[in-house]
Coordinates of C-alpha atoms in Angstrom, one line a residue:
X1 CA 0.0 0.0 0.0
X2 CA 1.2 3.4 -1.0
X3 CA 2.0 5.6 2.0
X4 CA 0.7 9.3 1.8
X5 CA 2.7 12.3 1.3
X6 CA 4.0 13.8 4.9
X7 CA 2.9 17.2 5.2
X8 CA 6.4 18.6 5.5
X9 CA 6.1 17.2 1.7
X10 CA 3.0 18.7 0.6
X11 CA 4.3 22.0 1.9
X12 CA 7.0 21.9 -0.5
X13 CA 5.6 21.0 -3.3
X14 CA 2.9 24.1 -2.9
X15 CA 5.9 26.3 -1.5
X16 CA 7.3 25.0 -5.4
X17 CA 4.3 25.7 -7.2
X18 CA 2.6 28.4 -5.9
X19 CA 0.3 28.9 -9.3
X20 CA -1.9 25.4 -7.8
X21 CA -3.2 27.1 -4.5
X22 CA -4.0 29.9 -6.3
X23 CA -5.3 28.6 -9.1
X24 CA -7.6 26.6 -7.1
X25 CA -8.9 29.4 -5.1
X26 CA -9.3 31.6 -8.3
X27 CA -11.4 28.8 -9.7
X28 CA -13.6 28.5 -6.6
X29 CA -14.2 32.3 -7.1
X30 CA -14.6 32.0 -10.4
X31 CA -17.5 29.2 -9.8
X32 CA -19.1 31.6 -7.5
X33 CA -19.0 34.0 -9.7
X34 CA -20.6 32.0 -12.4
X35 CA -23.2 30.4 -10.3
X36 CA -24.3 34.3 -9.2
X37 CA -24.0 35.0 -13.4
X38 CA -26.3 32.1 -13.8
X39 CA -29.0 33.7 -11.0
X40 CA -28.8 36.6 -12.9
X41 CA -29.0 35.2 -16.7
X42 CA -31.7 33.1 -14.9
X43 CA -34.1 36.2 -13.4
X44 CA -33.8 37.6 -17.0
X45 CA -34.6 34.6 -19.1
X46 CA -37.5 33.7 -17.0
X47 CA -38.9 37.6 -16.7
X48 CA -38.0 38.6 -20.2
X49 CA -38.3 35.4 -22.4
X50 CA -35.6 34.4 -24.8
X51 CA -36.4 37.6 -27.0
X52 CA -35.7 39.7 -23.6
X53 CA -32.4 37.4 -23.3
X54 CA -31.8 38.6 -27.0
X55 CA -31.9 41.7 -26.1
X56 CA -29.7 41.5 -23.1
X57 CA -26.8 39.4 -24.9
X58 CA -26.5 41.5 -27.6
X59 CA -26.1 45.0 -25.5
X60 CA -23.5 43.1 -23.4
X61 CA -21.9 42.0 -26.3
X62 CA -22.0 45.2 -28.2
X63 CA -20.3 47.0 -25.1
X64 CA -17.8 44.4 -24.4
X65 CA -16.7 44.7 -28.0
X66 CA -16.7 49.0 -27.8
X67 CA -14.5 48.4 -24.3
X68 CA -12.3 46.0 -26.1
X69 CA -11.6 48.5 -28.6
X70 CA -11.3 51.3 -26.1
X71 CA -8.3 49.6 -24.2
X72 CA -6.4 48.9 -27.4
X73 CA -4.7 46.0 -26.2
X74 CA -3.3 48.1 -22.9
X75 CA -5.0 46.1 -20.3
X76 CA -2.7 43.2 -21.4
X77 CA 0.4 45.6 -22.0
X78 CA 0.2 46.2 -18.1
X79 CA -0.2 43.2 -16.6
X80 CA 3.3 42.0 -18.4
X81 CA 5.1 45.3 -18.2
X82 CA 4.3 46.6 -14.8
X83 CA 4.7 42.5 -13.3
X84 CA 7.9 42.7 -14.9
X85 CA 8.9 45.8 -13.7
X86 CA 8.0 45.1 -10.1
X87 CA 10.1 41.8 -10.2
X88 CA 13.3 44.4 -11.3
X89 CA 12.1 46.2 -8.3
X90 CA 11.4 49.4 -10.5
X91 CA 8.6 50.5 -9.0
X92 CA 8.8 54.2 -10.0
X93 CA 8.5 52.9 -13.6
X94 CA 5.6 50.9 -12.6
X95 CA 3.9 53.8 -11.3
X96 CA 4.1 55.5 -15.0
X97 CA 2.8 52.7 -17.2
X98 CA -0.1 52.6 -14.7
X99 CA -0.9 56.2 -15.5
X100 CA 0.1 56.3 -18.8
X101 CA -2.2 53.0 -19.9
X102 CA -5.3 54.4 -17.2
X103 CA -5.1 58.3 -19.3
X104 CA -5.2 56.7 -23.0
X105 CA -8.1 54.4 -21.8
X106 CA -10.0 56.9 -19.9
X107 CA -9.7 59.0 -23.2
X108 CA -10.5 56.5 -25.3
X109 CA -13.7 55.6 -23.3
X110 CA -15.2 58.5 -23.5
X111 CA -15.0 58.8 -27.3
X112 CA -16.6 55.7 -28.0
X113 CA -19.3 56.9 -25.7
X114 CA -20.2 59.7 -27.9
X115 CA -19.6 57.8 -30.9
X116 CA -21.8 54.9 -30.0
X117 CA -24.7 57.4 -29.1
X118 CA -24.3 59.0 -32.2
X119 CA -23.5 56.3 -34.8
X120 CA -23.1 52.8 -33.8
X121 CA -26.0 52.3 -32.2
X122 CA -28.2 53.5 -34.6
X123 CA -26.9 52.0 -37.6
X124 CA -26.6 48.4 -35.4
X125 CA -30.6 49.5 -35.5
X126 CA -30.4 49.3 -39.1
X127 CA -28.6 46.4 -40.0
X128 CA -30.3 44.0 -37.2
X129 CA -34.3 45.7 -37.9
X130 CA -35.0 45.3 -34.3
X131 CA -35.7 48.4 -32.9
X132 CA -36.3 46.8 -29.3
X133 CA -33.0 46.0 -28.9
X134 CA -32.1 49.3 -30.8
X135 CA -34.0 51.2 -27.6
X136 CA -32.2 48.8 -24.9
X137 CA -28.7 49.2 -26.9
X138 CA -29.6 53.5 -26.9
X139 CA -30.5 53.6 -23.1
X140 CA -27.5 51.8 -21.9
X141 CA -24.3 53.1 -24.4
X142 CA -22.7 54.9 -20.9
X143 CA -22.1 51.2 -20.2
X144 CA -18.7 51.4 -22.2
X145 CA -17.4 53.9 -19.6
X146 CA -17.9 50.9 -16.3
X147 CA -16.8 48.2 -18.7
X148 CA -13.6 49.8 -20.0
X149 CA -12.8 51.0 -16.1
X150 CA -13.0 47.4 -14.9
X151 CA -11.0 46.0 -17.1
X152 CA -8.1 48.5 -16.4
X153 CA -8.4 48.2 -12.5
X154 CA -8.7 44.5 -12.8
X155 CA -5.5 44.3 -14.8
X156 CA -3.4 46.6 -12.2
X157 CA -4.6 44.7 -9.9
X158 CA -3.3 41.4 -11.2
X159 CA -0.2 42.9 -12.0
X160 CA 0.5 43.9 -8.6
X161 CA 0.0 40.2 -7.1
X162 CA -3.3 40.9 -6.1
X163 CA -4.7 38.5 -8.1
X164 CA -7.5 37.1 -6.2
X165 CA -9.0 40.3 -5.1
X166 CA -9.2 41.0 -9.0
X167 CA -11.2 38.0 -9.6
X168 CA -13.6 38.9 -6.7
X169 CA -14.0 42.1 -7.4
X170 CA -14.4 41.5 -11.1
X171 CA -16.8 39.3 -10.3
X172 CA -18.6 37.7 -7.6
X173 CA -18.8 40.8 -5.6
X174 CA -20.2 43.0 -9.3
X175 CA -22.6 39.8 -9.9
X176 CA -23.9 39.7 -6.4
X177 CA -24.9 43.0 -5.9
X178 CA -26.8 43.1 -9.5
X179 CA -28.4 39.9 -9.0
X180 CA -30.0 41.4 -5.4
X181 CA -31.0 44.9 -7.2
X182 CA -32.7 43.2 -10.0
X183 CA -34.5 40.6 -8.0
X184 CA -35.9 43.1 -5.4
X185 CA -36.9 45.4 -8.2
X186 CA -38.4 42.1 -10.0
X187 CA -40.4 41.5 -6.1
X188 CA -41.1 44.9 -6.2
X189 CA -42.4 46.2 -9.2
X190 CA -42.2 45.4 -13.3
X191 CA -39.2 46.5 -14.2
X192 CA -38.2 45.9 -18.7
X193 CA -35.4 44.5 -19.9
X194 CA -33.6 48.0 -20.1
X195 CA -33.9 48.0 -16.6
X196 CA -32.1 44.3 -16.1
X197 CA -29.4 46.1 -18.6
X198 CA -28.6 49.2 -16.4
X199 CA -28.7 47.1 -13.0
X200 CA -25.9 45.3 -14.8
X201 CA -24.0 48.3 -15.7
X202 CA -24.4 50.0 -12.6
X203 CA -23.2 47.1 -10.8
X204 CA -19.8 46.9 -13.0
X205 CA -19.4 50.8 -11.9
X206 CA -19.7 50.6 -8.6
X207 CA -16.7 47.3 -8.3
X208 CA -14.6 49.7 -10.7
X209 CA -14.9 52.4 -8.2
X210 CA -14.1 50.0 -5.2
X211 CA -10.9 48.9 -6.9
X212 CA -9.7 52.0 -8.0
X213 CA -9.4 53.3 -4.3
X214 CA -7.5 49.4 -2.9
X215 CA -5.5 50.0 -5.9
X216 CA -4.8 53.4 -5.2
X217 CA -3.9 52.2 -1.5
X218 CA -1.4 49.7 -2.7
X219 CA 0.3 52.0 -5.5
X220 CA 0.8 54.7 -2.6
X221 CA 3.0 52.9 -0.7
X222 CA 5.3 51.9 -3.7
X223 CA 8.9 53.5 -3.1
X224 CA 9.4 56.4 -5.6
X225 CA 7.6 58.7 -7.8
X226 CA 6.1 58.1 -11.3
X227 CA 7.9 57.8 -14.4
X228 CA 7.6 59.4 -17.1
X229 CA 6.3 57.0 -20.0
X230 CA 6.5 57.2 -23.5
X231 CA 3.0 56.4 -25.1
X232 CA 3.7 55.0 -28.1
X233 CA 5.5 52.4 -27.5
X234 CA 3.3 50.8 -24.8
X235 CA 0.1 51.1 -28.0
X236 CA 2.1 50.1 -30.2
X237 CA 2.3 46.6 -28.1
X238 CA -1.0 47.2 -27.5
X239 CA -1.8 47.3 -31.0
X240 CA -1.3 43.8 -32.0
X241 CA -3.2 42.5 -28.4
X242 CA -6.1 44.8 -29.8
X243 CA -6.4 42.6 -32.6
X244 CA -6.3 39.4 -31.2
X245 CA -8.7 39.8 -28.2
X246 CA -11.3 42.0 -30.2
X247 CA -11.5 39.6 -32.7
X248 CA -12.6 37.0 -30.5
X249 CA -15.2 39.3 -28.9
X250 CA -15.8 40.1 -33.2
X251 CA -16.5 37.0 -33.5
X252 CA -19.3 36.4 -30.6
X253 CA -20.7 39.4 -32.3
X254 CA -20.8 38.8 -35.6
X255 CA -22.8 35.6 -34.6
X256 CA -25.6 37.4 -32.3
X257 CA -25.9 40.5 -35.2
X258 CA -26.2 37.6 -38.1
X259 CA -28.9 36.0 -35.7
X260 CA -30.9 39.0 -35.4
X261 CA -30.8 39.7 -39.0
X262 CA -31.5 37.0 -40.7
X263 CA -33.4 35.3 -37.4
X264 CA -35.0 36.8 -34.9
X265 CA -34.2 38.3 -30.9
X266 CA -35.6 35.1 -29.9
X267 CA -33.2 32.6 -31.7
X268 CA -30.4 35.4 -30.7
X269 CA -31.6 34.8 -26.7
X270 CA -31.7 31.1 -27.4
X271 CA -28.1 30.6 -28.9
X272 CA -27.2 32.8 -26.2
X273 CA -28.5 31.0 -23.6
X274 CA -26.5 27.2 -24.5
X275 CA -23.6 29.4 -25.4
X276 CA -23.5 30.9 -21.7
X277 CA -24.1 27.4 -20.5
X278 CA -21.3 26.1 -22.8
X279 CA -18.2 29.2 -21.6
X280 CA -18.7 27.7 -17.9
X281 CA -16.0 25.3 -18.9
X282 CA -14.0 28.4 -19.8
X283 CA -14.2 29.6 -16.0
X284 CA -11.4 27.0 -14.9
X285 CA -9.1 28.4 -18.0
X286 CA -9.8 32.3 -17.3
X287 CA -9.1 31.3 -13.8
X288 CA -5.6 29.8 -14.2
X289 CA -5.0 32.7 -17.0
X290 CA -5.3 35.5 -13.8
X291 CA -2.6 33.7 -11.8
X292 CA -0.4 32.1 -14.7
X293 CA -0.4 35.3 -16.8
X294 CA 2.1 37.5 -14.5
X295 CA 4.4 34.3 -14.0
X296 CA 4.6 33.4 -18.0
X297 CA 5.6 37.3 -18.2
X298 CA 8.2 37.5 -15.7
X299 CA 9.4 33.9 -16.6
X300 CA 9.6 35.2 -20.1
X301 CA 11.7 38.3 -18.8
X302 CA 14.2 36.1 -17.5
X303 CA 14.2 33.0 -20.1
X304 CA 12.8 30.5 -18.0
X305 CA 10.9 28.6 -20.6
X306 CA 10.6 25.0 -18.4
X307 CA 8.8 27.2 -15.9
X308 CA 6.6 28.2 -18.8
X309 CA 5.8 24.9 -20.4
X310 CA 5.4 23.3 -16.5
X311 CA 2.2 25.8 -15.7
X312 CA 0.7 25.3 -19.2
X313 CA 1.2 21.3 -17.9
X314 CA -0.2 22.0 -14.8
X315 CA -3.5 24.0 -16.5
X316 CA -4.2 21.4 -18.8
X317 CA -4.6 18.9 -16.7
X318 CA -6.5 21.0 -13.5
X319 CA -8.7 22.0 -16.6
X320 CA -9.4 19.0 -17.6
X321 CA -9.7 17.3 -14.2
X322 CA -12.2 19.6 -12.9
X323 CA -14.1 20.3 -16.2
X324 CA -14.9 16.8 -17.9
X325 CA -17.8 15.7 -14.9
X326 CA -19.6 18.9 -16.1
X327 CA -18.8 18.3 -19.8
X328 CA -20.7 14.5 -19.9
X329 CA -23.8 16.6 -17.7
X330 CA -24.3 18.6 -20.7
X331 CA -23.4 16.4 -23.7
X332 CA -25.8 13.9 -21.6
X333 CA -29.2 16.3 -20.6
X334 CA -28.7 19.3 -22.9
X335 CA -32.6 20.1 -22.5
X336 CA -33.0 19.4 -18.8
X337 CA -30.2 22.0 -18.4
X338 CA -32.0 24.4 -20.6
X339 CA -35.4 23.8 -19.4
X340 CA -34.7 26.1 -16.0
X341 CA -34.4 29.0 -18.1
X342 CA -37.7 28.7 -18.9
X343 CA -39.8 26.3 -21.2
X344 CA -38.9 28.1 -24.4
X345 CA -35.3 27.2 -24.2
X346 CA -34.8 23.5 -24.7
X347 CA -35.2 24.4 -28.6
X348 CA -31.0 25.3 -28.0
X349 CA -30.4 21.5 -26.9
X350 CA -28.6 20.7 -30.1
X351 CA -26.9 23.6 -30.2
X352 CA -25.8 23.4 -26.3
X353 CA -24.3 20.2 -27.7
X354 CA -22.3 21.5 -30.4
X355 CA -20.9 24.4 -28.3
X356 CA -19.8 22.2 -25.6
X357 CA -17.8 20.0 -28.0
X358 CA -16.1 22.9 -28.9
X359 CA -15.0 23.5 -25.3
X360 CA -13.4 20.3 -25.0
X361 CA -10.8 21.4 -27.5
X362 CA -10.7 24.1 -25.2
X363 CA -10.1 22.5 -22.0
X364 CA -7.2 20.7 -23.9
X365 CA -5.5 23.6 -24.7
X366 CA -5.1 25.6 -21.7
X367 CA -4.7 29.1 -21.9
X368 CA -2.4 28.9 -24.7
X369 CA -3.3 32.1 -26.3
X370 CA -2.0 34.1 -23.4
X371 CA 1.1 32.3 -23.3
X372 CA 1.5 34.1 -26.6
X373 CA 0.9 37.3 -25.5
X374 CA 2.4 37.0 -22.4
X375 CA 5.5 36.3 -24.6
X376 CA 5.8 39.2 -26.6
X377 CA 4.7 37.2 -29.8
X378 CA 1.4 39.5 -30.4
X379 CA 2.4 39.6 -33.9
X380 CA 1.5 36.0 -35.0
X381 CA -1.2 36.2 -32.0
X382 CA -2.7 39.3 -34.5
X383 CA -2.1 37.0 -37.7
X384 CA -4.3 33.6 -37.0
X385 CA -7.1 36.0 -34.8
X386 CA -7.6 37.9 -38.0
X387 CA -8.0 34.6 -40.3
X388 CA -10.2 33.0 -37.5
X389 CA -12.4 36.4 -37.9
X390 CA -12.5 36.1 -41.3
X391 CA -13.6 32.5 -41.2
X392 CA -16.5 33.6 -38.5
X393 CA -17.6 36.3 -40.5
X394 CA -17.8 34.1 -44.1
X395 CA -19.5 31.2 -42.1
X396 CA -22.1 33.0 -40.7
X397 CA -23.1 34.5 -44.1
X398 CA -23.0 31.4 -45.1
X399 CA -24.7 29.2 -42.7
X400 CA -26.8 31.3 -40.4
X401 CA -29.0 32.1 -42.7
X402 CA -29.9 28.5 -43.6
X403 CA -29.5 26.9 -40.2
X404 CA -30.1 29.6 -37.5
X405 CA -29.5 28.4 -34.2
X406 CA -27.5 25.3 -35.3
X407 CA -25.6 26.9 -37.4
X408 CA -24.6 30.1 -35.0
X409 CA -23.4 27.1 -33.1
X410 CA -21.7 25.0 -35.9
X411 CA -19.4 28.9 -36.6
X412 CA -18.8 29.3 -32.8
X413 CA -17.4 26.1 -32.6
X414 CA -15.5 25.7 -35.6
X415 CA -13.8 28.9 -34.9
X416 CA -12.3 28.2 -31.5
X417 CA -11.0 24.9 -32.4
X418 CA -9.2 26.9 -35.0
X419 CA -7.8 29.1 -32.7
X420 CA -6.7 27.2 -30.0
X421 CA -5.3 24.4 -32.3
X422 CA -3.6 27.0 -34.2
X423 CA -2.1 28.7 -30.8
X424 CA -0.6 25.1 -30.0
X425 CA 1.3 25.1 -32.7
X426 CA 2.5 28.1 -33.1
X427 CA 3.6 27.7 -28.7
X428 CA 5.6 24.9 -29.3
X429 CA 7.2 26.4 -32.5
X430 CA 8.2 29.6 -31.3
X431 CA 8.5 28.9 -27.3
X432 CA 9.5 25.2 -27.5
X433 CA 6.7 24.2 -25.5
X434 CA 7.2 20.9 -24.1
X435 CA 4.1 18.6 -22.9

């Protein structure tokens, strides 16, 4: 019989790989996160209908996509750059690239604010004919200014070591508080789906505020004053990240607008729904990603590539582990997933199905798109996100159209086993990746 580990052991082997405790606890805030998500995705479906849920998906999309453009890449720019700096111990430099990134983005915000309220929005209104989600999209465009400012204080945070506070407050704590506005206001009155969309929004604000001022505590006591930073050449890194994380929102969008064209808001809520449903077995990759990302970077800054290809080892298989019980649930009782939503929704079974197969490649891969931007090698991150946008966007003109729901799924699919395959490759090419 195989005699356990002593503790003394155990304690060394976390002491040695730190990333496993913290990757765990990330994930269990990550779960709870979800689960309030869920609650909330839940009070909208069964109040709203999949039409309502349409609605709802496609203003969250629409503003995650005007955010991602607003940060230009520089969310991802300061995680690697400022964790790097603060394992040199040049804090003062730190300091700078913080300001620096937070000005540009705050600018940047504000622009596509006023540009959404005065063009996008209204020709969205246009090309989609639904002048419901035209109204929700018009009443909630501030949201861009909440979802950019998360972002940013989420990423300082991370790069300071704080990574778990990151995830709660970019999370759990944001989801909680919506989920008990929106069901007192749901006990207390008849509130519309706009309303479900500013709760939302108003909930993202009020973490973004809360983690400006601990970050703001933490950066104060950092030795030295600010440096002065050059702009340029932090968005001109920035530039390529752009590409490659907006073109993966792109191509969530480009599914929900084709939907609502050629469709209706109610097949839009319904893919929506099984495709929510499907990302949970993204949580345990995001969650690894926010503790893993800073190490890659500052094991890249000194060449340690075994440390590298040891936490992508590690992800894969805590990925895996935790995610395959879930994945047979789904695959197994799509519909009896579904049916909680509300009675309308089992219709997205097949599609659940088809999305969750696409995860498995998923949970395979790890997070091995970061490990390319964590890298430095944004330019070939830039090159196969662009041709995996271009295969989203001549998919869904082609199959949408015909096959709707199932084929929204087939393109969403399709286009993330192309990505991640691609990534994998191009790892243990340029990083010598080693399984």
């Amino acid at each position: 019989m195989t005699a356990l580990p002593s503790p003394d052991r155990v304690r060394a082997w976390l002491t040695a790989n730190p990333q496993i405790p913290q990757t765990i606890a990330a994930f269990t805030i990550k779960i709870i996160g979800a689960a309030l998500s869920f609650g909330f995705n839940l009070l909208v479906a069964r109040s709203f209908g999949p039409s309502g849920v349409g609605q709802f998906g496609l203003m969250v999309t629409t503003l995650t996509l005007a955010a991602t453009a607003c940060l230009v890449g520089l969310d991802y720019v300061l995680i690697r750059t400022v964790a790097g700096d603060i394992r040199q111990g040049a804090f003062g430099a730190a300091k700078g690239v913080i300001r620096t990134v937070s000005t540009i983005v705050g600018g940047n915000a504000l622009a596509m604010w006023a540009l959404l309220a005065l063009v996008g929005i209204p020709l969205l209104g246009q090309w989609t004919g639904g002048s419901a989600t035209t109204g929700v999209l018009n009443a909630v465009s501030f949201g861009v200014l909440p979802f950019t400012a998360i972002r940013i204080v989420s990423s300082t945070l991370r790069s300071t070591g704080r990574v778990l506070l990151a995830q709660i407050i970019d999370g759990p704590l944001s989801m909680a508080l919506g989920l008990a506005i929106l069901g007192w206001w749901l006990a207390a009155g008849r509130p519309e789906v706009v309303d479900a969309g500013r709760v939302y929004i108003g909930s993202i604000a009020v973490m973004a505020i809360l983690g400006t001022l601990l970050a703001w505590r933490d950066i104060a006591h950092w030795q030295g004053l600010a440096e002065r930073v050059a702009a340029r050449p932090l968005v001109a890194g920035g530039a390529k990240i752009l590409i490659v994380v907006f073109a993966g929102f792109a191509t969530d969008w480009l599914i929900l607008t084709a939907l609502a064209r050629y469709r209706s808001a109610t097949e839009v809520g319904l893919f929506r729904t099984a495709w929510q449903i499907a990302t949970l077995f993204n949580i345990v990759v995001v969650a690894f990603d926010a503790v893993a990302g800073p190490r890659i970077a500052a094991a890249w800054r000194v060449d340690d590539r075994a440390a590298i290809s040891r936490t992508w080892r590690q992800a894969v298989a805590i990925i895996t582990g935790l995610s395959l019980p879930a994945l047979i649930i789904v695959l197994a009782a799509p519909g009896w997933l579904l049916h909680f939503f509300g009675p309308e929704f089992p219709a997205a079974a097949t599609a659940l199905r088809i999305l969750a197969l696409g995860q498995l490649v998923n949970m395979l891969t790890g997070p091995i798109g970061s490990i390319l931007v964590m890298t430095g090698h944004e330019r070939w991150s830039m090159m196969y996100s662009l041709v995996a946008l271009a295969l989203a966007g001549l998919l869904s003109a082609l199959v949408v159209p015909t096959f709707g729901l199932h084929g929204a799924a087939i393109v969403s699919a399709s286009v993330l086993v192309f990505r991640n395959v691609t990534a994998l490759i191009l790892v243990s090419r340029l990083i010598g990746l080693k399984a």
